Short mmCIF file of C-alpha atoms and ligand atoms in Angstrom, two decimals:
data_model
loop_
_atom_site.label_atom_id
_atom_site.label_comp_id
_atom_site.label_asym_id
_atom_site.label_seq_id
_atom_site.Cartn_x
_atom_site.Cartn_y
_atom_site.Cartn_z
CA MET A 9 -27.09 -31.15 0.64
CA LEU A 10 -28.07 -29.41 -2.56
CA PHE A 11 -29.67 -26.04 -2.04
CA HIS A 12 -31.97 -24.77 -4.75
CA ALA A 13 -32.12 -21.16 -3.67
CA PHE A 14 -30.96 -18.49 -1.26
CA LEU A 15 -33.43 -16.37 0.61
CA ILE A 16 -31.96 -12.94 1.19
CA LYS A 17 -32.66 -11.01 4.36
CA TYR A 18 -32.11 -7.29 4.36
CA ALA A 19 -32.70 -4.52 6.85
CA GLU A 20 -36.21 -3.40 6.11
CA ILE A 21 -36.77 -1.13 9.06
CA ALA A 22 -35.12 1.91 7.59
CA ILE A 23 -36.84 1.69 4.25
CA LYS A 24 -40.44 2.61 3.77
CA GLY A 25 -42.69 3.43 0.84
CA LYS A 26 -40.99 4.40 -2.38
CA ASN A 27 -37.52 4.00 -0.89
CA ARG A 28 -38.16 0.35 -0.41
CA TYR A 29 -38.37 -0.21 -4.17
CA LEU A 30 -35.23 1.78 -4.81
CA PHE A 31 -33.45 -0.20 -2.13
CA GLU A 32 -34.64 -3.57 -3.43
CA ASP A 33 -33.93 -2.75 -7.06
CA ALA A 34 -30.40 -1.61 -6.20
CA LEU A 35 -29.93 -4.76 -4.11
CA VAL A 36 -31.05 -7.02 -6.95
CA LYS A 37 -28.75 -5.21 -9.37
CA GLN A 38 -25.72 -5.56 -7.09
CA MET A 39 -26.49 -9.22 -6.41
CA ARG A 40 -26.59 -9.93 -10.15
CA LEU A 41 -23.26 -8.17 -10.60
CA ALA A 42 -21.72 -10.14 -7.74
CA LEU A 43 -22.98 -13.49 -9.04
CA GLU A 44 -21.91 -12.87 -12.63
CA PRO A 45 -18.40 -14.32 -12.19
CA VAL A 46 -19.74 -17.40 -10.38
CA GLU A 47 -20.21 -20.30 -12.75
CA GLY A 48 -23.82 -21.26 -13.47
CA ASP A 49 -27.02 -19.43 -14.30
CA PHE A 50 -28.25 -17.76 -11.11
CA GLN A 51 -31.53 -15.89 -11.18
CA VAL A 52 -32.14 -13.08 -8.76
CA ILE A 53 -35.82 -12.46 -8.25
CA LYS A 54 -37.90 -10.07 -6.24
CA GLU A 55 -41.28 -11.41 -5.29
CA GLN A 56 -43.85 -10.66 -2.61
CA GLY A 57 -41.50 -8.66 -0.43
CA ARG A 58 -38.70 -11.21 -0.68
CA VAL A 59 -35.49 -11.33 -2.63
CA TYR A 60 -34.37 -14.78 -3.75
CA VAL A 61 -31.57 -16.31 -5.71
CA LEU A 62 -32.62 -19.35 -7.71
CA CYS A 63 -29.56 -21.54 -8.19
CA PRO A 64 -28.59 -23.61 -11.20
CA GLU A 65 -28.54 -27.41 -10.96
CA LYS A 66 -24.78 -27.44 -10.48
CA TYR A 67 -22.81 -24.70 -8.77
CA ASP A 68 -20.14 -24.07 -6.15
CA PHE A 69 -21.97 -23.34 -2.92
CA ASP A 70 -19.09 -21.60 -1.13
CA GLU A 71 -18.31 -19.41 -4.10
CA ALA A 72 -21.93 -18.31 -4.44
CA VAL A 73 -22.22 -17.54 -0.73
CA GLU A 74 -18.95 -15.58 -0.73
CA ALA A 75 -20.15 -13.50 -3.67
CA LEU A 76 -23.37 -12.69 -1.84
CA GLN A 77 -21.46 -11.90 1.33
CA ARG A 78 -19.90 -8.97 -0.52
CA VAL A 79 -23.20 -7.37 -1.46
CA PHE A 80 -23.96 -4.45 0.84
CA GLY A 81 -27.52 -4.38 2.09
CA ILE A 82 -27.66 -8.12 2.69
CA VAL A 83 -28.03 -8.97 6.37
CA GLY A 84 -28.55 -12.71 6.08
CA ILE A 85 -28.38 -15.47 3.50
CA SER A 86 -30.52 -18.57 4.04
CA PRO A 87 -29.85 -21.60 1.86
CA VAL A 88 -33.22 -23.05 0.85
CA VAL A 89 -34.38 -26.46 -0.32
CA ILE A 90 -37.46 -26.25 -2.54
CA TYR A 91 -40.07 -29.02 -2.69
CA GLU A 92 -43.11 -29.39 -4.93
CA ASP A 93 -46.40 -28.70 -3.20
CA GLN A 94 -48.15 -32.06 -3.27
CA GLY A 95 -50.24 -31.59 -0.15
CA LEU A 96 -49.42 -31.49 3.54
CA GLU A 97 -48.81 -35.24 3.89
CA GLN A 98 -46.04 -35.09 1.30
CA THR A 99 -44.63 -31.91 2.88
CA LYS A 100 -44.36 -33.76 6.19
CA LYS A 101 -42.24 -36.41 4.49
CA ASP A 102 -40.16 -33.75 2.76
CA VAL A 103 -39.45 -31.79 5.93
CA LEU A 104 -38.53 -34.96 7.74
CA GLY A 105 -36.19 -35.86 4.88
CA TYR A 106 -34.66 -32.39 5.15
CA MET A 107 -34.08 -32.79 8.89
CA LYS A 108 -32.57 -36.25 8.51
CA ALA A 109 -30.20 -35.12 5.81
CA ARG A 110 -29.20 -31.86 7.44
CA TYR A 111 -29.17 -32.78 11.16
CA PRO A 112 -29.04 -36.60 11.32
CA GLU A 113 -28.28 -36.63 15.04
CA PHE A 114 -30.51 -33.74 16.04
CA SER A 115 -31.32 -33.44 19.69
CA GLY A 116 -32.22 -30.16 21.34
CA THR A 117 -34.94 -27.56 21.14
CA PHE A 118 -36.59 -26.46 17.92
CA LYS A 119 -39.64 -24.86 16.45
CA VAL A 120 -41.25 -24.89 13.05
CA TYR A 121 -42.21 -21.49 11.69
CA THR A 122 -44.59 -21.50 8.76
CA ARG A 123 -45.35 -18.54 6.52
CA ARG A 124 -48.24 -18.89 4.13
CA ALA A 125 -47.44 -16.61 1.21
CA LYS A 126 -49.94 -18.49 -0.95
CA LYS A 127 -53.17 -17.51 0.73
CA SER A 128 -55.19 -20.19 -1.08
CA TYR A 129 -53.28 -22.94 0.74
CA PRO A 130 -56.01 -24.86 2.59
CA VAL A 131 -54.32 -25.31 5.99
CA PRO A 132 -53.59 -22.36 8.36
CA SER A 133 -49.91 -21.79 9.05
CA MET A 134 -50.16 -22.56 12.79
CA GLU A 135 -51.62 -25.92 11.98
CA VAL A 136 -48.92 -26.66 9.42
CA SER A 137 -46.26 -25.84 12.01
CA ALA A 138 -47.89 -28.09 14.58
CA GLU A 139 -48.15 -31.01 12.13
CA LEU A 140 -44.56 -30.66 10.97
CA GLY A 141 -43.32 -30.27 14.55
CA GLY A 142 -45.11 -33.47 15.47
CA VAL A 143 -43.37 -35.41 12.73
CA ILE A 144 -39.96 -34.16 13.85
CA LEU A 145 -40.68 -34.97 17.49
CA ASP A 146 -41.63 -38.53 16.55
CA ALA A 147 -38.49 -39.06 14.50
CA PHE A 148 -35.93 -37.47 16.85
CA PRO A 149 -36.32 -38.76 20.41
CA GLY A 150 -33.91 -36.13 21.86
CA ALA A 151 -35.80 -33.21 20.35
CA SER A 152 -38.25 -30.96 22.13
CA VAL A 153 -40.22 -27.89 21.12
CA ASP A 154 -39.38 -24.45 22.45
CA VAL A 155 -41.30 -21.69 20.70
CA HIS A 156 -39.56 -18.82 22.51
CA SER A 157 -35.84 -19.46 22.16
CA PRO A 158 -35.27 -22.64 20.16
CA GLU A 159 -31.80 -23.80 19.17
CA LEU A 160 -33.10 -24.55 15.71
CA THR A 161 -35.85 -22.83 13.74
CA VAL A 162 -37.11 -24.71 10.72
CA SER A 163 -38.77 -22.17 8.45
CA VAL A 164 -41.32 -23.29 5.91
CA GLU A 165 -42.65 -20.89 3.32
CA ILE A 166 -45.64 -21.96 1.36
CA ARG A 167 -45.65 -20.48 -2.13
CA GLU A 168 -46.32 -22.18 -5.44
CA LYS A 169 -43.72 -24.55 -4.08
CA ILE A 170 -42.58 -25.24 -0.52
CA TYR A 171 -39.41 -23.49 0.65
CA VAL A 172 -37.57 -24.96 3.63
CA TYR A 173 -34.60 -23.43 5.43
CA SER A 174 -33.10 -23.50 8.89
CA GLU A 175 -29.93 -21.50 8.77
CA THR A 176 -28.90 -17.91 8.09
CA LEU A 177 -25.35 -17.03 7.09
CA PRO A 178 -24.30 -13.46 7.84
CA GLY A 179 -24.22 -10.80 5.12
CA PRO A 180 -22.07 -7.68 5.21
CA GLY A 181 -24.89 -5.31 6.25
CA GLY A 182 -24.89 -1.74 5.02
CA MET A 183 -26.95 -0.45 2.11
CA PRO A 184 -26.91 -1.47 -1.58
CA VAL A 185 -24.43 0.51 -3.63
CA GLY A 186 -26.28 3.03 -5.73
CA THR A 187 -28.82 4.06 -3.10
CA ASN A 188 -26.77 6.97 -1.76
CA GLY A 189 -25.14 8.79 -4.65
CA LYS A 190 -21.52 8.74 -5.69
CA ALA A 191 -18.20 9.95 -4.25
CA MET A 192 -14.60 10.21 -5.42
CA LEU A 193 -12.03 8.16 -3.50
CA LEU A 194 -8.42 9.34 -3.35
CA LEU A 195 -6.88 5.91 -3.69
CA SER A 196 -3.19 5.49 -2.92
CA GLY A 197 -1.30 2.26 -2.65
CA GLY A 198 -1.51 2.30 1.14
CA ILE A 199 -3.57 0.44 3.69
CA ASP A 200 -5.96 3.19 4.63
CA SER A 201 -7.58 4.46 1.47
CA PRO A 202 -8.96 1.11 0.22
CA VAL A 203 -10.52 0.64 3.65
CA ALA A 204 -11.98 4.15 3.50
CA GLY A 205 -13.50 3.40 0.08
CA TYR A 206 -14.96 0.14 1.36
CA MET A 207 -16.54 1.85 4.36
CA ILE A 208 -18.25 4.56 2.34
CA ALA A 209 -19.39 2.08 -0.32
CA LYS A 210 -20.92 0.06 2.51
CA ARG A 211 -23.31 2.93 3.13
CA GLY A 212 -24.65 2.58 -0.41
CA VAL A 213 -22.35 5.09 -2.09
CA LYS A 214 -21.05 4.33 -5.55
CA ILE A 215 -17.34 4.99 -5.89
CA ASP A 216 -15.01 6.44 -8.45
CA ALA A 217 -11.32 6.86 -7.72
CA VAL A 218 -8.32 9.01 -8.48
CA TYR A 219 -4.68 8.00 -8.13
CA PHE A 220 -1.73 10.38 -8.46
CA HIS A 221 1.41 8.87 -9.80
CA ALA A 222 4.75 10.43 -10.54
CA PRO A 223 6.65 8.57 -13.23
CA PRO A 224 9.56 7.92 -13.40
CA TYR A 225 9.80 8.46 -9.62
CA THR A 226 7.00 5.97 -9.16
CA SER A 227 7.02 2.79 -11.23
CA ASP A 228 4.45 0.99 -13.30
CA ARG A 229 4.35 -1.62 -10.57
CA ALA A 230 3.22 1.03 -8.09
CA LYS A 231 0.42 1.96 -10.47
CA GLN A 232 -0.47 -1.70 -11.02
CA LYS A 233 -0.73 -2.11 -7.26
CA VAL A 234 -3.34 0.66 -7.14
CA VAL A 235 -5.25 -0.97 -10.01
CA ASP A 236 -5.14 -4.24 -8.07
CA LEU A 237 -6.44 -2.50 -4.95
CA ALA A 238 -9.22 -0.85 -6.94
CA ARG A 239 -10.20 -4.31 -8.20
CA LEU A 240 -10.36 -5.65 -4.66
CA VAL A 241 -12.51 -2.73 -3.51
CA ALA A 242 -14.70 -3.17 -6.62
CA ARG A 243 -15.57 -6.68 -5.45
CA TYR A 244 -17.69 -4.88 -2.86
CA SER A 245 -18.43 -1.52 -4.44
CA GLY A 246 -19.11 -2.63 -8.00
CA PRO A 247 -17.36 -1.03 -11.01
CA ILE A 248 -14.95 1.85 -10.34
CA ARG A 249 -13.71 4.47 -12.81
CA LEU A 250 -10.12 4.98 -11.84
CA HIS A 251 -8.51 8.27 -12.89
CA VAL A 252 -4.73 8.01 -13.07
CA VAL A 253 -3.24 11.49 -12.90
CA ASN A 254 0.35 12.15 -13.88
CA PHE A 255 1.44 14.38 -11.03
CA THR A 256 5.16 14.56 -11.75
CA ASP A 257 5.40 18.04 -13.27
CA ILE A 258 3.23 19.62 -10.60
CA GLN A 259 5.25 17.93 -7.89
CA LEU A 260 8.57 18.99 -9.38
CA TYR A 261 7.35 22.55 -9.81
CA ILE A 262 6.24 22.75 -6.18
CA TYR A 263 9.58 21.23 -5.18
CA ASP A 264 11.40 23.96 -7.11
CA GLN A 265 9.36 26.93 -5.95
CA CYS A 266 8.18 26.27 -2.39
CA PRO A 267 9.87 25.61 0.97
CA HIS A 268 10.50 21.88 1.23
CA GLU A 269 8.92 21.50 4.65
CA GLU A 270 5.62 22.72 3.11
CA LEU A 271 5.83 20.46 0.11
CA THR A 272 3.55 17.71 1.40
CA ILE A 273 0.78 20.11 2.41
CA ILE A 274 0.89 22.06 -0.83
CA MET A 275 1.02 18.89 -2.85
CA ARG A 276 -1.97 17.51 -0.98
CA ARG A 277 -3.89 20.72 -1.66
CA TYR A 278 -3.29 20.22 -5.38
CA MET A 279 -4.36 16.60 -5.13
CA MET A 280 -7.63 17.69 -3.55
CA ARG A 281 -8.20 20.35 -6.22
CA ILE A 282 -7.67 17.81 -9.01
CA ALA A 283 -9.76 15.14 -7.30
CA GLU A 284 -12.53 17.67 -6.88
CA HIS A 285 -12.37 18.59 -10.55
CA PHE A 286 -12.99 14.97 -11.56
CA ALA A 287 -15.54 14.52 -8.80
CA LYS A 288 -17.65 17.37 -10.10
CA GLU A 289 -17.21 16.26 -13.68
CA SER A 290 -18.65 12.84 -12.90
CA GLY A 291 -21.43 13.88 -10.56
CA CYS A 292 -19.78 12.90 -7.28
CA LEU A 293 -21.17 14.53 -4.17
CA GLY A 294 -18.06 14.24 -2.01
CA LEU A 295 -14.44 13.17 -1.72
CA ILE A 296 -13.15 10.24 0.34
CA THR A 297 -9.70 9.89 1.88
CA GLY A 298 -8.02 7.42 4.21
CA GLU A 299 -6.78 10.11 6.58
CA SER A 300 -6.61 9.42 10.30
CA ILE A 301 -5.82 12.11 12.87
CA GLY A 302 -2.18 12.28 13.83
CA GLN A 303 -1.02 9.33 11.72
CA VAL A 304 1.60 11.42 9.90
CA ALA A 305 2.59 15.10 9.70
CA SER A 306 0.04 15.76 6.98
CA GLN A 307 -2.75 14.45 9.20
CA THR A 308 -2.59 16.73 12.23
CA LEU A 309 -5.71 18.81 12.70
CA GLN A 310 -3.85 21.84 11.38
CA SER A 311 -2.68 19.95 8.29
CA LEU A 312 -6.12 18.50 7.67
CA ALA A 313 -7.61 21.98 7.93
CA ALA A 314 -5.07 23.28 5.43
CA THR A 315 -5.86 20.49 2.95
CA ASN A 316 -9.56 20.81 3.50
CA GLU A 317 -9.56 24.51 2.81
CA VAL A 318 -9.24 24.09 -0.96
CA CYS A 319 -12.27 21.80 -1.23
CA THR A 320 -15.83 22.92 -1.80
CA LEU A 321 -17.25 19.38 -1.71
CA PRO A 322 -17.51 17.60 1.64
CA VAL A 323 -14.54 15.34 2.36
CA TYR A 324 -15.47 12.03 3.98
CA ARG A 325 -12.76 10.48 6.13
CA PRO A 326 -14.29 7.29 7.52
CA VAL A 327 -11.13 6.12 9.33
CA ILE A 328 -10.41 9.50 10.89
CA GLY A 329 -10.74 8.18 14.47
CA PHE A 330 -9.25 4.74 13.92
CA ASP A 331 -5.88 3.50 15.12
CA LYS A 332 -3.71 1.88 12.48
CA GLN A 333 -4.41 -1.55 13.95
CA GLU A 334 -8.15 -1.07 13.58
CA ILE A 335 -7.70 -0.09 9.94
CA VAL A 336 -5.42 -3.09 9.38
CA GLU A 337 -8.11 -5.41 10.77
CA ILE A 338 -10.63 -4.18 8.22
CA SER A 339 -8.08 -4.36 5.40
CA ARG A 340 -7.44 -8.00 6.31
CA LYS A 341 -11.15 -8.70 6.37
CA ILE A 342 -11.68 -7.22 2.90
CA ASN A 343 -8.49 -8.81 1.62
CA THR A 344 -6.63 -5.64 0.60
CA PHE A 345 -3.91 -5.89 3.25
CA GLU A 346 -1.49 -8.19 1.42
CA THR A 347 -1.62 -5.99 -1.67
CA SER A 348 -1.31 -2.75 0.31
CA ILE A 349 1.90 -3.84 2.03
CA GLN A 350 3.71 -4.66 -1.20
CA PRO A 351 6.77 -2.43 -1.12
CA PHE A 352 6.38 0.04 -3.97
CA GLU A 353 7.33 3.68 -3.74
CA ASP A 354 4.48 6.12 -3.36
CA CYS A 355 4.40 9.57 -4.89
CA CYS A 356 4.15 11.29 -1.52
CA THR A 357 7.19 9.71 0.04
CA ILE A 358 9.65 10.53 -2.71
CA PHE A 359 9.76 14.27 -2.19
CA VAL A 360 9.11 14.21 1.52
CA ALA A 361 11.12 16.68 3.62
CA LYS A 362 13.08 15.56 6.68
CA HIS A 363 11.06 17.87 8.89
CA PRO A 364 7.68 18.60 7.31
CA VAL A 365 5.54 21.25 9.01
CA THR A 366 3.06 19.69 11.38
CA LYS A 367 1.22 22.92 12.19
CA PRO A 368 0.96 24.70 8.86
CA ASN A 369 -0.14 28.29 8.99
CA LEU A 370 -2.70 28.92 6.26
CA ASN A 371 -1.44 32.40 5.45
CA VAL A 372 2.07 31.06 5.02
CA ILE A 373 0.88 28.22 2.82
CA ARG A 374 -1.19 30.56 0.63
CA LYS A 375 1.80 32.84 0.30
CA SER A 376 4.01 29.94 -0.79
CA GLU A 377 1.43 28.86 -3.33
CA ARG A 378 1.59 32.32 -4.88
CA LYS A 379 5.11 31.41 -5.97
CA LEU A 380 3.49 28.89 -8.30
CA GLU A 381 1.42 31.47 -10.16
CA GLU A 382 3.49 31.55 -13.30
CA LYS A 383 3.04 27.96 -14.44
CA ILE A 384 0.63 26.12 -12.19
CA ASP A 385 -2.54 26.76 -14.21
CA GLN A 386 -0.92 25.37 -17.31
CA LEU A 387 0.47 22.36 -15.44
CA MET A 388 -2.92 21.66 -13.88
CA LYS A 389 -4.56 21.89 -17.29
CA GLU A 390 -2.06 19.41 -18.73
CA ALA A 391 -2.49 17.02 -15.82
CA LEU A 392 -6.25 17.04 -16.26
CA GLU A 393 -6.04 16.57 -20.00
CA ASN A 394 -3.54 13.72 -19.80
CA THR A 395 -5.35 11.77 -17.13
CA GLU A 396 -5.79 8.12 -18.01
CA ILE A 397 -9.09 6.50 -17.18
CA ILE A 398 -9.20 2.82 -16.29
CA GLU A 399 -12.54 1.06 -15.93
CA ILE A 400 -12.29 -1.40 -13.07
CA HIS A 401 -14.80 -4.24 -12.97
P1 ATP B 17 -2.81 5.29 2.75
O1 ATP B 17 -2.37 4.12 3.58
O2 ATP B 17 -4.23 5.29 2.41
O3 ATP B 17 -1.92 5.49 1.54
P2 ATP B 17 -1.20 7.06 4.25
O4 ATP B 17 -1.12 6.61 5.61
O5 ATP B 17 -0.11 6.69 3.30
O6 ATP B 17 -2.60 6.58 3.66
P3 ATP B 17 -1.02 9.77 3.28
O7 ATP B 17 0.01 9.39 2.29
O8 ATP B 17 -0.84 11.00 4.08
O9 ATP B 17 -1.37 8.63 4.32
O10 ATP B 17 -2.36 9.93 2.50
C1 ATP B 17 -3.57 10.26 3.12
C2 ATP B 17 -4.67 10.04 2.14
O11 ATP B 17 -4.48 10.85 0.98
C3 ATP B 17 -4.71 8.61 1.61
O12 ATP B 17 -5.44 7.77 2.47
C4 ATP B 17 -5.40 8.81 0.28
O13 ATP B 17 -6.79 8.96 0.44
C5 ATP B 17 -4.82 10.15 -0.18
N1 ATP B 17 -3.60 9.92 -1.01
C6 ATP B 17 -2.33 9.95 -0.61
N2 ATP B 17 -1.49 9.70 -1.63
C7 ATP B 17 -2.27 9.52 -2.72
C8 ATP B 17 -2.02 9.22 -4.11
N3 ATP B 17 -0.78 9.05 -4.57
N4 ATP B 17 -3.08 9.11 -4.93
C9 ATP B 17 -4.34 9.26 -4.47
N5 ATP B 17 -4.62 9.54 -3.19
C10 ATP B 17 -3.62 9.67 -2.32
MG1 MG B 18 -0.28 6.71 1.29
#
C-alpha cells in the first residue's frame, strides 16, 4: 500500500503554552534533518496541533520510517493514506477500499474514530464514524464493533482532504534535540560513552564531543573508530562537533613525574579539565561520560570523586548504575556495538599501571599533581591550541 503521509504523535502532556511551540519547532527541525538523506522530497509540516510528513510519490517506506524512528520526541508514527474530500458517500467507498487493501481478511473487533479538523464539514464526527463503521460491518462478516477496546482503530481525520490511518509504529520517545541545551560528551572508542551520549541526547540535549588520542601510541584507526562512533550517535543526536585533542605530551609528562599507580586518575583529571575548557567555550552546560560505578579502578566512588573534583560544570553519567550487559543492550539497539568492539588501542590502556589505586586520596593526588607545575600549563596550552575539530553530520 502506498502511504502519502506520516502523522507524528508526540508526548504533549509535558509541554504547555510557549514551550509547546519550542518543542514542535525543534521536532520539525530534527525530522527534516533525519529525512534529508532519504531519497525523495519529504515535507514536514506543522498544522493545527499536528505534525505531518508529506511523502513524495516514490520513496522507500522502511528507510523513511527508520529515519523517523531516530528522532527523539516522536512517540508514534502513523502511516496515512490521503483521499480527496468528495463527500461522505465517496469517503465510505474510500475507507472500504483502504480496509480491503490493508486487511483483506479482517475479522475481529474494530471502531472508527473520526476527528473533524475542518469545522465546516457538514456531518458531525460521530455520525461519520457510524456510517463508516456500517460499511465495514457489511463488507466483513467476521467483524464487530467494540468502542472500548477494539483490536483495530480506523482513524479518519477530516481536513481539506481525508486522512485515514489505522496503525502506529513506535518512535524513540524522549524530547527533540535542541530543547534542553547542550553538553560535552567525552567520547572514547569504548562501548559506554556512545551509549551515554545517546541517552543524554534523548532528553533533548544537543551534543558536542571530545576525544583524547595519543599518537603514535594510538593509531589513526583508533581515531577513525571514534569518528565512526560519533557518526552513529549523530544519527540520533544531529550534528556533533568533535574535538580531537592530542594528549600524548601531557600523558608522557604525567608518566615521567607522577607515581604510576596514580597515572590513570591524574590523567582523567586532565581530561576533565580540557573537556570543560571546550565545553565552556562552546556554551555547553555540562559534561557527559560513560562511567559506571565499579566497572574499573578509575570508576570506584573514590576515583569518581577525585575526577569530579576538578570540574565546575555538572558531570552527567547516565549509565552510572548500569551493568555492562545493560549498556551493551543499548549499544546494540543504537548500532554502535559492532564499532565499539573493534580492537584498537585506547589512550588510557597504554600507560595503565599493573596496580592502579582504587581508593585515591585527594591530598595525595593533589600533591602528585604539584610535581607537574613546571611544564603542565604550557603543555595544556599547546594541547588546546592544536586541537583538531571535526564536524560530524
Ligand atoms: P568506554 O567504554 O566508554 O570507553 P570504559 O569502560 O573504557 O568506557 P574508561 O576508559 O575508564 O571506561 O573511561 C570512562 C569514561 O571516560 C568513558 O566512558 C569516556 O566518557 C571517558 N573517556 C575515557 N577515555 C577517553 C578518551 N580517550 N577520550 C575521551 N573520553 C574518554
Ligand atoms: Mg574507554
